[in-house]
mmCIF file of C-alpha atoms in Angstrom:
data_model
loop_
_atom_site.group_PDB
_atom_site.id
_atom_site.type_symbol
_atom_site.label_atom_id
_atom_site.label_comp_id
_atom_site.label_asym_id
_atom_site.label_seq_id
_atom_site.Cartn_x
_atom_site.Cartn_y
_atom_site.Cartn_z
ATOM 1 C CA MET J 1132 24.806 53.680 -44.268
ATOM 2 C CA SER J 1133 26.506 51.829 -41.419
ATOM 3 C CA GLN J 1134 30.212 51.129 -41.648
ATOM 4 C CA PRO J 1135 31.573 47.585 -41.174
ATOM 5 C CA GLY J 1136 31.614 46.652 -37.511
ATOM 6 C CA ALA J 1137 28.983 49.202 -36.523
ATOM 7 C CA GLU J 1138 25.615 48.085 -35.222
ATOM 8 C CA SER J 1139 22.659 48.658 -37.477
ATOM 9 C CA ASP J 1140 20.817 51.908 -36.895
ATOM 10 C CA SER J 1141 17.606 49.862 -36.741
ATOM 11 C CA SER J 1142 18.675 47.401 -34.017
ATOM 12 C CA PRO J 1143 15.584 46.934 -31.831
ATOM 13 C CA TRP J 1144 17.702 46.540 -28.666
ATOM 14 C CA ARG J 1145 19.808 49.634 -29.233
ATOM 15 C CA THR J 1146 19.738 52.160 -26.377
ATOM 16 C CA ALA J 1147 22.724 54.502 -25.913
ATOM 17 C CA GLN J 1148 24.239 55.321 -29.287
ATOM 18 C CA LEU J 1149 26.658 57.803 -30.819
ATOM 19 C CA THR J 1150 25.874 58.431 -34.473
ATOM 20 C CA VAL J 1151 28.698 59.967 -36.520
ATOM 21 C CA ARG J 1152 27.800 61.692 -39.786
ATOM 22 C CA LEU J 1153 30.843 61.074 -41.924
ATOM 23 C CA GLY J 1154 29.420 63.187 -44.743
ATOM 24 C CA THR J 1155 29.136 66.151 -42.410
ATOM 25 C CA LEU J 1156 32.661 65.512 -41.142
ATOM 26 C CA ALA J 1157 33.864 65.710 -44.736
ATOM 27 C CA ALA J 1158 31.907 68.942 -45.256
ATOM 28 C CA ASN J 1159 33.570 70.484 -42.192
ATOM 29 C CA HIS J 1160 36.954 69.460 -43.581
ATOM 30 C CA ARG J 1161 36.136 71.255 -46.819
ATOM 31 C CA GLU J 1162 35.045 74.352 -44.884
ATOM 32 C CA ILE J 1163 38.350 74.383 -43.005
ATOM 33 C CA ARG J 1164 40.267 74.082 -46.272
ATOM 34 C CA HIS J 1165 38.337 77.117 -47.510
ATOM 35 C CA ARG J 1166 38.918 79.159 -44.346
ATOM 36 C CA ALA J 1167 42.605 78.253 -44.228
ATOM 37 C CA ALA J 1168 43.215 78.625 -47.962
ATOM 38 C CA GLY J 1169 46.925 78.477 -48.694
ATOM 39 C CA ALA J 1170 47.704 76.212 -45.731
ATOM 40 C CA SER J 1171 47.544 72.436 -45.694
ATOM 41 C CA VAL J 1172 45.050 70.801 -43.304
ATOM 42 C CA ALA J 1173 46.308 68.053 -40.962
ATOM 43 C CA PRO J 1174 43.423 66.604 -38.893
ATOM 44 C CA VAL J 1175 43.940 65.828 -35.210
ATOM 45 C CA VAL J 1176 42.529 62.354 -34.510
ATOM 46 C CA LYS J 1177 43.934 61.759 -31.025
ATOM 47 C CA ALA J 1178 41.804 60.191 -28.261
ATOM 48 C CA ASP J 1179 40.133 57.910 -30.821
ATOM 49 C CA ALA J 1180 39.191 60.954 -32.897
ATOM 50 C CA TYR J 1181 37.649 62.594 -29.831
ATOM 51 C CA ARG J 1182 35.867 59.275 -29.177
ATOM 52 C CA MET J 1183 34.177 59.184 -32.562
ATOM 53 C CA GLY J 1184 36.344 56.332 -33.805
ATOM 54 C CA MET J 1185 39.798 57.061 -35.207
ATOM 55 C CA VAL J 1186 39.707 54.507 -38.005
ATOM 56 C CA PRO J 1187 36.420 55.460 -39.742
ATOM 57 C CA VAL J 1188 37.045 59.166 -39.133
ATOM 58 C CA ALA J 1189 40.587 59.089 -40.528
ATOM 59 C CA GLU J 1190 39.489 56.994 -43.506
ATOM 60 C CA ALA J 1191 36.766 59.511 -44.320
ATOM 61 C CA LEU J 1192 39.202 62.420 -44.061
ATOM 62 C CA ALA J 1193 41.831 60.642 -46.119
ATOM 63 C CA ALA J 1194 39.199 60.163 -48.801
ATOM 64 C CA GLU J 1195 38.820 63.961 -48.735
ATOM 65 C CA GLY J 1196 42.526 64.342 -49.445
ATOM 66 C CA ALA J 1197 44.033 64.601 -45.962
ATOM 67 C CA ASP J 1198 47.561 63.180 -46.123
ATOM 68 C CA SER J 1199 48.911 64.212 -42.690
ATOM 69 C CA PHE J 1200 47.404 63.442 -39.279
ATOM 70 C CA PHE J 1201 48.242 64.162 -35.648
ATOM 71 C CA VAL J 1202 47.858 61.759 -32.724
ATOM 72 C CA ALA J 1203 48.998 62.092 -29.121
ATOM 73 C CA ARG J 1204 50.238 58.624 -28.179
ATOM 74 C CA LEU J 1205 52.565 56.142 -29.852
ATOM 75 C CA GLU J 1206 49.914 53.425 -29.694
ATOM 76 C CA GLU J 1207 47.467 55.711 -31.523
ATOM 77 C CA GLY J 1208 49.999 56.193 -34.291
ATOM 78 C CA ILE J 1209 50.586 52.444 -34.586
ATOM 79 C CA ALA J 1210 46.835 51.796 -34.866
ATOM 80 C CA LEU J 1211 46.396 54.521 -37.482
ATOM 81 C CA ARG J 1212 49.343 53.272 -39.529
ATOM 82 C CA LYS J 1213 47.635 49.873 -39.909
ATOM 83 C CA THR J 1214 44.666 51.637 -41.482
ATOM 84 C CA LEU J 1215 46.430 54.305 -43.541
ATOM 85 C CA PRO J 1216 49.802 52.964 -44.728
ATOM 86 C CA ASP J 1217 50.759 55.953 -46.867
ATOM 87 C CA VAL J 1218 49.909 59.064 -44.847
ATOM 88 C CA ARG J 1219 52.235 61.083 -42.621
ATOM 89 C CA ILE J 1220 51.471 60.586 -38.918
ATOM 90 C CA PHE J 1221 52.820 63.011 -36.308
ATOM 91 C CA VAL J 1222 52.992 61.894 -32.657
ATOM 92 C CA PHE J 1223 52.677 64.785 -30.168
ATOM 93 C CA ASP J 1224 54.273 62.790 -27.318
ATOM 94 C CA GLY J 1225 57.557 62.764 -29.201
ATOM 95 C CA VAL J 1226 60.373 60.370 -28.281
ATOM 96 C CA LEU J 1227 59.965 58.938 -24.805
ATOM 97 C CA PRO J 1228 62.693 56.615 -23.466
ATOM 98 C CA GLY J 1229 62.318 53.257 -25.160
ATOM 99 C CA THR J 1230 59.872 54.406 -27.864
ATOM 100 C CA ALA J 1231 62.277 55.101 -30.723
ATOM 101 C CA GLU J 1232 62.039 51.522 -32.038
ATOM 102 C CA GLY J 1233 58.247 51.707 -32.239
ATOM 103 C CA LEU J 1234 58.321 55.051 -34.011
ATOM 104 C CA ILE J 1235 60.830 53.774 -36.534
ATOM 105 C CA ALA J 1236 59.103 50.443 -37.135
ATOM 106 C CA HIS J 1237 55.766 52.103 -37.908
ATOM 107 C CA ARG J 1238 57.180 55.066 -39.837
ATOM 108 C CA LEU J 1239 55.803 57.636 -37.395
ATOM 109 C CA THR J 1240 57.067 61.200 -37.162
ATOM 110 C CA PRO J 1241 57.744 62.319 -33.584
ATOM 111 C CA VAL J 1242 57.120 65.888 -32.464
ATOM 112 C CA LEU J 1243 60.371 66.641 -30.618
ATOM 113 C CA ASN J 1244 59.644 68.725 -27.525
ATOM 114 C CA SER J 1245 62.991 69.031 -25.749
ATOM 115 C CA ALA J 1246 66.739 68.907 -26.213
ATOM 116 C CA GLU J 1247 66.720 65.422 -24.670
ATOM 117 C CA GLU J 1248 64.280 64.156 -27.296
ATOM 118 C CA ILE J 1249 66.330 65.694 -30.096
ATOM 119 C CA ALA J 1250 69.439 63.962 -28.790
ATOM 120 C CA GLU J 1251 67.677 60.608 -28.498
ATOM 121 C CA TRP J 1252 66.192 60.799 -32.009
ATOM 122 C CA SER J 1253 69.505 61.948 -33.459
ATOM 123 C CA GLY J 1254 71.287 59.077 -31.727
ATOM 124 C CA ALA J 1255 68.806 56.557 -33.137
ATOM 125 C CA ALA J 1256 69.400 57.893 -36.655
ATOM 126 C CA ARG J 1257 73.186 58.072 -36.372
ATOM 127 C CA SER J 1258 73.413 54.528 -34.971
ATOM 128 C CA ARG J 1259 71.649 53.352 -38.136
ATOM 129 C CA LYS J 1260 73.632 55.680 -40.404
ATOM 130 C CA THR J 1261 70.433 57.171 -41.773
ATOM 131 C CA VAL J 1262 68.212 60.255 -41.516
ATOM 132 C CA PHE J 1263 64.821 60.305 -39.775
ATOM 133 C CA ASP J 1264 62.045 62.850 -40.200
ATOM 134 C CA ALA J 1265 60.796 64.799 -37.204
ATOM 135 C CA ALA J 1266 58.723 67.810 -36.257
ATOM 136 C CA LEU J 1267 60.036 70.353 -33.792
ATOM 137 C CA GLN J 1268 57.739 71.989 -31.245
ATOM 138 C CA VAL J 1269 58.614 75.409 -29.878
ATOM 139 C CA ASP J 1270 57.060 76.707 -26.665
ATOM 140 C CA SER J 1271 55.903 80.221 -27.567
ATOM 141 C CA GLY J 1272 54.356 80.979 -24.190
ATOM 142 C CA MET J 1273 51.954 78.205 -23.184
ATOM 143 C CA ASN J 1274 54.583 76.513 -20.967
ATOM 144 C CA ARG J 1275 53.310 73.049 -21.703
ATOM 145 C CA SER J 1276 55.277 71.270 -24.430
ATOM 146 C CA GLY J 1277 58.076 72.354 -26.688
ATOM 147 C CA LEU J 1278 61.586 73.812 -26.698
ATOM 148 C CA SER J 1279 62.139 76.704 -24.316
ATOM 149 C CA GLN J 1280 63.601 79.951 -25.656
ATOM 150 C CA SER J 1281 66.996 78.998 -24.263
ATOM 151 C CA GLU J 1282 66.821 75.578 -25.961
ATOM 152 C CA VAL J 1283 65.912 77.273 -29.249
ATOM 153 C CA ALA J 1284 68.942 79.553 -28.866
ATOM 154 C CA ASP J 1285 71.248 76.612 -28.133
ATOM 155 C CA LEU J 1286 69.887 74.687 -31.128
ATOM 156 C CA ALA J 1287 70.222 77.715 -33.415
ATOM 157 C CA ALA J 1288 73.877 78.137 -32.400
ATOM 158 C CA ASN J 1289 74.877 74.787 -33.912
ATOM 159 C CA PRO J 1290 71.941 73.133 -35.689
ATOM 160 C CA SER J 1291 74.011 70.812 -37.875
ATOM 161 C CA ARG J 1292 75.517 69.133 -34.821
ATOM 162 C CA ALA J 1293 72.353 68.984 -32.700
ATOM 163 C CA LEU J 1294 70.177 67.844 -35.595
ATOM 164 C CA ALA J 1295 72.603 65.301 -37.050
ATOM 165 C CA GLY J 1296 70.566 62.520 -38.630
ATOM 166 C CA ILE J 1297 67.298 64.492 -38.354
ATOM 167 C CA SER J 1298 65.317 66.098 -41.161
ATOM 168 C CA ILE J 1299 62.950 68.689 -39.668
ATOM 169 C CA ASN J 1300 59.827 68.692 -41.826
ATOM 170 C CA LEU J 1301 57.672 70.894 -39.574
ATOM 171 C CA ILE J 1302 58.121 73.458 -36.801
ATOM 172 C CA LEU J 1303 55.031 74.027 -34.677
ATOM 173 C CA SER J 1304 53.729 75.747 -31.596
ATOM 174 C CA HIS J 1305 50.358 75.985 -29.846
ATOM 175 C CA LEU J 1306 48.251 78.993 -28.833
ATOM 176 C CA ALA J 1307 46.971 79.195 -25.270
ATOM 177 C CA CYS J 1308 44.175 81.737 -25.810
ATOM 178 C CA ALA J 1309 43.130 81.323 -29.447
ATOM 179 C CA ASP J 1310 39.441 81.130 -28.490
ATOM 180 C CA GLU J 1311 39.741 84.740 -27.239
ATOM 181 C CA PRO J 1312 40.463 86.718 -30.432
ATOM 182 C CA LYS J 1313 41.227 89.968 -28.588
ATOM 183 C CA ASN J 1314 43.653 88.417 -26.119
ATOM 184 C CA GLU J 1315 47.067 90.040 -26.501
ATOM 185 C CA ARG J 1316 48.770 86.716 -25.744
ATOM 186 C CA ASN J 1317 47.861 85.505 -29.238
ATOM 187 C CA ARG J 1318 49.917 88.246 -30.887
ATOM 188 C CA LEU J 1319 52.759 87.744 -28.401
ATOM 189 C CA GLN J 1320 52.921 84.015 -29.075
ATOM 190 C CA ARG J 1321 52.803 84.580 -32.826
ATOM 191 C CA GLU J 1322 55.767 86.971 -32.646
ATOM 192 C CA ARG J 1323 57.758 84.592 -30.433
ATOM 193 C CA PHE J 1324 57.030 81.815 -32.913
ATOM 194 C CA ARG J 1325 58.208 83.972 -35.811
ATOM 195 C CA ALA J 1326 61.410 84.743 -33.923
ATOM 196 C CA ALA J 1327 62.045 81.037 -33.375
ATOM 197 C CA LEU J 1328 61.411 80.308 -37.056
ATOM 198 C CA ALA J 1329 63.934 82.974 -38.032
ATOM 199 C CA ALA J 1330 66.568 81.410 -35.789
ATOM 200 C CA LEU J 1331 66.033 77.764 -36.742
ATOM 201 C CA PRO J 1332 66.742 75.971 -40.031
ATOM 202 C CA PRO J 1333 64.006 76.609 -42.633
ATOM 203 C CA ALA J 1334 60.989 74.290 -42.431
ATOM 204 C CA PRO J 1335 57.219 74.497 -42.923
ATOM 205 C CA ALA J 1336 55.478 76.053 -39.916
ATOM 206 C CA SER J 1337 52.216 75.436 -38.008
ATOM 207 C CA LEU J 1338 50.678 77.516 -35.209
ATOM 208 C CA ALA J 1339 46.891 77.291 -35.550
ATOM 209 C CA ALA J 1340 44.570 74.581 -34.305
ATOM 210 C CA SER J 1341 40.769 74.942 -34.598
ATOM 211 C CA ALA J 1342 40.414 78.323 -32.885
ATOM 212 C CA GLY J 1343 43.643 79.677 -34.318
ATOM 213 C CA ILE J 1344 42.281 79.255 -37.840
ATOM 214 C CA GLU J 1345 39.673 81.898 -36.993
ATOM 215 C CA LEU J 1346 42.302 84.503 -35.990
ATOM 216 C CA GLY J 1347 43.194 85.360 -39.567
ATOM 217 C CA ARG J 1348 45.826 84.781 -42.190
ATOM 218 C CA ASP J 1349 48.725 85.909 -39.974
ATOM 219 C CA TYR J 1350 48.192 82.798 -37.847
ATOM 220 C CA LEU J 1351 47.832 80.186 -40.612
ATOM 221 C CA PHE J 1352 51.461 79.725 -41.721
ATOM 222 C CA ASP J 1353 51.943 76.536 -43.814
ATOM 223 C CA MET J 1354 49.757 74.012 -41.961
ATOM 224 C CA VAL J 1355 46.730 74.090 -39.655
ATOM 225 C CA ARG J 1356 45.816 71.338 -37.194
ATOM 226 C CA PRO J 1357 42.022 71.244 -36.680
ATOM 227 C CA GLY J 1358 40.467 68.966 -34.095
ATOM 228 C CA MET J 1359 37.189 70.096 -32.517
ATOM 229 C CA ALA J 1360 36.195 72.186 -35.550
ATOM 230 C CA LEU J 1361 36.168 69.055 -37.699
ATOM 231 C CA TYR J 1362 33.805 67.416 -35.253
ATOM 232 C CA GLY J 1363 31.347 70.317 -35.163
ATOM 233 C CA GLY J 1364 32.521 72.256 -32.103
ATOM 234 C CA LYS J 1365 32.431 76.053 -32.033
ATOM 235 C CA PRO J 1366 36.026 77.383 -32.145
ATOM 236 C CA ILE J 1367 35.263 80.903 -30.871
ATOM 237 C CA PRO J 1368 32.535 81.026 -28.190
ATOM 238 C CA SER J 1369 31.614 84.633 -29.005
ATOM 239 C CA ARG J 1370 31.028 83.942 -32.724
ATOM 240 C CA ILE J 1371 28.560 81.960 -34.785
ATOM 241 C CA ASN J 1372 29.707 78.387 -35.341
ATOM 242 C CA PRO J 1373 30.699 77.935 -39.015
ATOM 243 C CA TYR J 1374 30.751 74.140 -38.695
ATOM 244 C CA LYS J 1375 27.950 71.583 -38.878
ATOM 245 C CA THR J 1376 26.826 69.041 -36.303
ATOM 246 C CA VAL J 1377 28.672 65.750 -36.773
ATOM 247 C CA VAL J 1378 27.625 63.688 -33.747
ATOM 248 C CA LEU J 1379 24.314 62.664 -32.240
ATOM 249 C CA LEU J 1380 24.216 61.092 -28.789
ATOM 250 C CA THR J 1381 20.874 59.389 -28.248
ATOM 251 C CA SER J 1382 19.164 56.808 -26.093
ATOM 252 C CA ARG J 1383 15.655 55.576 -25.293
ATOM 253 C CA VAL J 1384 12.980 55.927 -22.674
ATOM 254 C CA LEU J 1385 12.826 52.736 -20.578
ATOM 255 C CA GLN J 1386 9.726 53.613 -18.566
ATOM 256 C CA LEU J 1387 7.455 56.425 -17.413
ATOM 257 C CA ARG J 1388 6.716 57.145 -13.769
ATOM 258 C CA HIS J 1389 3.965 59.351 -12.378
ATOM 259 C CA LEU J 1390 4.729 61.339 -9.230
ATOM 260 C CA ASP J 1391 2.565 63.150 -6.725
ATOM 261 C CA ALA J 1392 3.617 66.608 -5.603
ATOM 262 C CA GLY J 1393 6.405 66.322 -3.046
ATOM 263 C CA GLU J 1394 7.822 63.004 -4.281
ATOM 264 C CA THR J 1395 11.539 62.852 -5.072
ATOM 265 C CA VAL J 1396 13.729 61.268 -7.726
ATOM 266 C CA GLY J 1397 17.170 59.685 -7.634
ATOM 267 C CA TYR J 1398 20.126 59.631 -5.272
ATOM 268 C CA SER J 1399 20.021 62.167 -2.429
ATOM 269 C CA ALA J 1400 16.467 63.106 -3.489
ATOM 270 C CA THR J 1401 17.671 66.277 -5.177
ATOM 271 C CA PHE J 1402 14.609 66.532 -7.447
ATOM 272 C CA VAL J 1403 11.301 67.255 -5.727
ATOM 273 C CA ALA J 1404 8.094 67.313 -7.772
ATOM 274 C CA LYS J 1405 6.361 70.664 -7.265
ATOM 275 C CA LYS J 1406 3.161 69.337 -8.806
ATOM 276 C CA PRO J 1407 1.852 66.019 -10.133
ATOM 277 C CA SER J 1408 4.562 65.113 -12.630
ATOM 278 C CA THR J 1409 5.654 62.536 -15.191
ATOM 279 C CA ILE J 1410 9.242 61.318 -15.214
ATOM 280 C CA ALA J 1411 10.911 59.444 -18.072
ATOM 281 C CA ILE J 1412 13.679 57.009 -17.093
ATOM 282 C CA VAL J 1413 16.283 56.891 -19.864
ATOM 283 C CA ALA J 1414 19.050 54.372 -20.539
ATOM 284 C CA LEU J 1415 22.023 56.713 -20.336
ATOM 285 C CA GLY J 1416 24.333 57.585 -17.467
ATOM 286 C CA TYR J 1417 27.859 58.483 -16.534
ATOM 287 C CA GLY J 1418 28.867 54.913 -17.401
ATOM 288 C CA ASP J 1419 28.070 55.864 -20.993
ATOM 289 C CA GLY J 1420 29.978 59.124 -20.744
ATOM 290 C CA LEU J 1421 27.291 61.585 -19.726
ATOM 291 C CA ILE J 1422 29.026 64.055 -17.418
ATOM 292 C CA ARG J 1423 27.522 63.719 -13.947
ATOM 293 C CA ALA J 1424 27.847 67.428 -13.158
ATOM 294 C CA SER J 1425 25.361 68.245 -15.913
ATOM 295 C CA GLY J 1426 22.543 66.818 -13.786
ATOM 296 C CA ILE J 1427 21.976 70.263 -12.286
ATOM 297 C CA LYS J 1428 21.393 72.207 -15.517
ATOM 298 C CA GLY J 1429 21.271 69.555 -18.211
ATOM 299 C CA LYS J 1430 18.569 69.117 -20.803
ATOM 300 C CA ALA J 1431 17.655 66.521 -23.393
ATOM 301 C CA ALA J 1432 15.269 66.646 -26.335
ATOM 302 C CA ILE J 1433 12.316 64.420 -27.135
ATOM 303 C CA GLY J 1434 10.778 65.051 -30.524
ATOM 304 C CA GLY J 1435 12.749 68.291 -30.747
ATOM 305 C CA VAL J 1436 11.298 69.578 -27.448
ATOM 306 C CA LEU J 1437 13.692 70.398 -24.602
ATOM 307 C CA VAL J 1438 13.114 68.620 -21.290
ATOM 308 C CA PRO J 1439 15.171 69.113 -18.092
ATOM 309 C CA PHE J 1440 17.118 66.477 -16.214
ATOM 310 C CA ALA J 1441 15.354 65.451 -13.003
ATOM 311 C CA GLY J 1442 17.816 64.748 -10.198
ATOM 312 C CA ARG J 1443 21.241 63.192 -10.231
ATOM 313 C CA ILE J 1444 22.653 61.147 -13.081
ATOM 314 C CA SER J 1445 23.291 57.505 -12.208
ATOM 315 C CA MET J 1446 25.814 55.160 -13.808
ATOM 316 C CA ASP J 1447 23.299 53.660 -16.235
ATOM 317 C CA LEU J 1448 20.191 55.824 -15.966
ATOM 318 C CA LEU J 1449 18.862 59.318 -15.629
ATOM 319 C CA ALA J 1450 15.422 60.831 -15.229
ATOM 320 C CA LEU J 1451 13.820 63.549 -17.333
ATOM 321 C CA ASP J 1452 10.887 65.710 -16.350
ATOM 322 C CA VAL J 1453 8.476 65.184 -19.257
ATOM 323 C CA THR J 1454 5.401 66.555 -17.520
ATOM 324 C CA ASP J 1455 4.855 69.356 -20.011
ATOM 325 C CA ILE J 1456 5.372 67.551 -23.328
ATOM 326 C CA PRO J 1457 2.505 65.960 -25.309
ATOM 327 C CA ASP J 1458 1.331 62.488 -24.322
ATOM 328 C CA HIS J 1459 2.148 61.025 -27.750
ATOM 329 C CA ALA J 1460 5.820 62.055 -27.371
ATOM 330 C CA ARG J 1461 6.370 60.581 -23.919
ATOM 331 C CA ARG J 1462 6.247 56.855 -24.472
ATOM 332 C CA ARG J 1463 8.348 53.799 -23.739
ATOM 333 C CA GLY J 1464 11.042 53.346 -26.367
ATOM 334 C CA ALA J 1465 10.912 56.989 -27.476
ATOM 335 C CA PRO J 1466 14.286 58.261 -28.750
ATOM 336 C CA VAL J 1467 15.968 60.944 -26.663
ATOM 337 C CA GLU J 1468 18.677 63.311 -27.920
ATOM 338 C CA PHE J 1469 21.510 64.430 -25.640
ATOM 339 C CA LEU J 1470 23.775 65.810 -28.375
ATOM 340 C CA GLY J 1471 22.802 66.644 -31.921
ATOM 341 C CA ASP J 1472 20.643 69.051 -33.870
ATOM 342 C CA THR J 1473 18.718 70.313 -30.828
ATOM 343 C CA ILE J 1474 21.344 70.011 -28.081
ATOM 344 C CA SER J 1475 24.667 71.373 -29.331
ATOM 345 C CA LEU J 1476 28.076 70.448 -27.972
ATOM 346 C CA ASP J 1477 28.262 73.939 -26.506
ATOM 347 C CA ASP J 1478 24.863 73.520 -24.808
ATOM 348 C CA ALA J 1479 26.016 70.288 -23.192
ATOM 349 C CA ALA J 1480 29.349 71.793 -22.157
ATOM 350 C CA ARG J 1481 27.717 74.791 -20.484
ATOM 351 C CA ALA J 1482 25.342 72.539 -18.556
ATOM 352 C CA ALA J 1483 28.259 70.468 -17.275
ATOM 353 C CA GLY J 1484 30.482 73.454 -16.537
ATOM 354 C CA THR J 1485 33.176 72.193 -18.884
ATOM 355 C CA ILE J 1486 34.381 72.399 -22.508
ATOM 356 C CA THR J 1487 33.187 70.646 -25.652
ATOM 357 C CA HIS J 1488 36.377 68.571 -25.796
ATOM 358 C CA GLU J 1489 35.545 66.885 -22.491
ATOM 359 C CA VAL J 1490 31.913 66.341 -23.497
ATOM 360 C CA LEU J 1491 33.022 64.332 -26.537
ATOM 361 C CA THR J 1492 35.999 62.501 -25.091
ATOM 362 C CA ALA J 1493 33.973 61.422 -22.043
ATOM 363 C CA ILE J 1494 31.687 59.252 -24.189
ATOM 364 C CA SER J 1495 32.510 55.675 -23.246
ATOM 365 C CA PRO J 1496 33.098 52.612 -25.435
ATOM 366 C CA ARG J 1497 29.837 51.141 -24.071
ATOM 367 C CA THR J 1498 27.942 53.665 -26.179
ATOM 368 C CA ARG J 1499 27.559 52.071 -29.601
ATOM 369 C CA ARG J 1500 28.935 53.882 -32.638
ATOM 370 C CA VAL J 1501 27.012 54.046 -35.892
ATOM 371 C CA TYR J 1502 28.557 55.697 -38.946
ATOM 372 C CA LEU J 1503 26.449 57.409 -41.585
ATOM 373 C CA GLY J 1504 28.093 58.132 -44.930
ATOM 374 C CA GLU J 1505 25.576 60.760 -45.962
#
């Protein structure tokens, strides 16, 4: 079924479309709960739920029992609060100058990443003679966000003063190499995180995102924070993907063109027909979020048959070499899959020389979303 606000799946004018299987999303959530048994599951729905639509995705996950969510930006938290008034919403960006009022007004929980943020959040609470919830992020070796080891030591020396007006309801960190199970940095970060937990006031702990869940029980702690795994991405490249395909990126053939040997296609004439060929022009380009670099190795699927990209991807169009597929499959209006049951997120990422996260988050708002509640 289509969700309110989504175009009908049968619209005759529909070309580029991202179909989101909410039933499959829910099934992946259940699989994560099973794999992380004993830990709570807090979905990451930042970047508009990896461009799948934060509101319908979060609603579907809340219906599955999710009661805590993570976003990156304050504005994402405000938008999610309008939809889900009763869940706990963590904001990774923390407390930036001037954002405390927005966090307070919308009952958002900042992830405090520095001594400066702790001081600002504490000051906001003390000025109101109240106590505000917060999460505390510890940098265990990624050197991106979170309290340094020296800041942890300073905080541990006098937590009641530094944390005045703050109730820490989660301490978290993030693994840099979780998708490499044998990487020694995973163990090192886990031990640094445990040391920080021992020094700080007691609170629930979270270390694992999607890939970290696959590292075993020693990495689960009290909460896991899945993102890409929920959406069907493979957490560990060297292992079989335990999660099902959630998204389908499709479009349609606009026209067929017949080439003589030696004719070229597209900008810079990078595709040269080696024999008499048939090219399908499809309504999808980098303006819809298809990564331009994938034009070299990319493939699509027509009727479940793989066909290679022919030449460079344009803003609104690309060409496919359909010479070798049956005549009945290569027709005007034929549906073409770029992500889905034939072309996985990992396939598309390899072709573009990037990661699955970029493949999904690159999909533009121009590509229509349709939601299927299977």
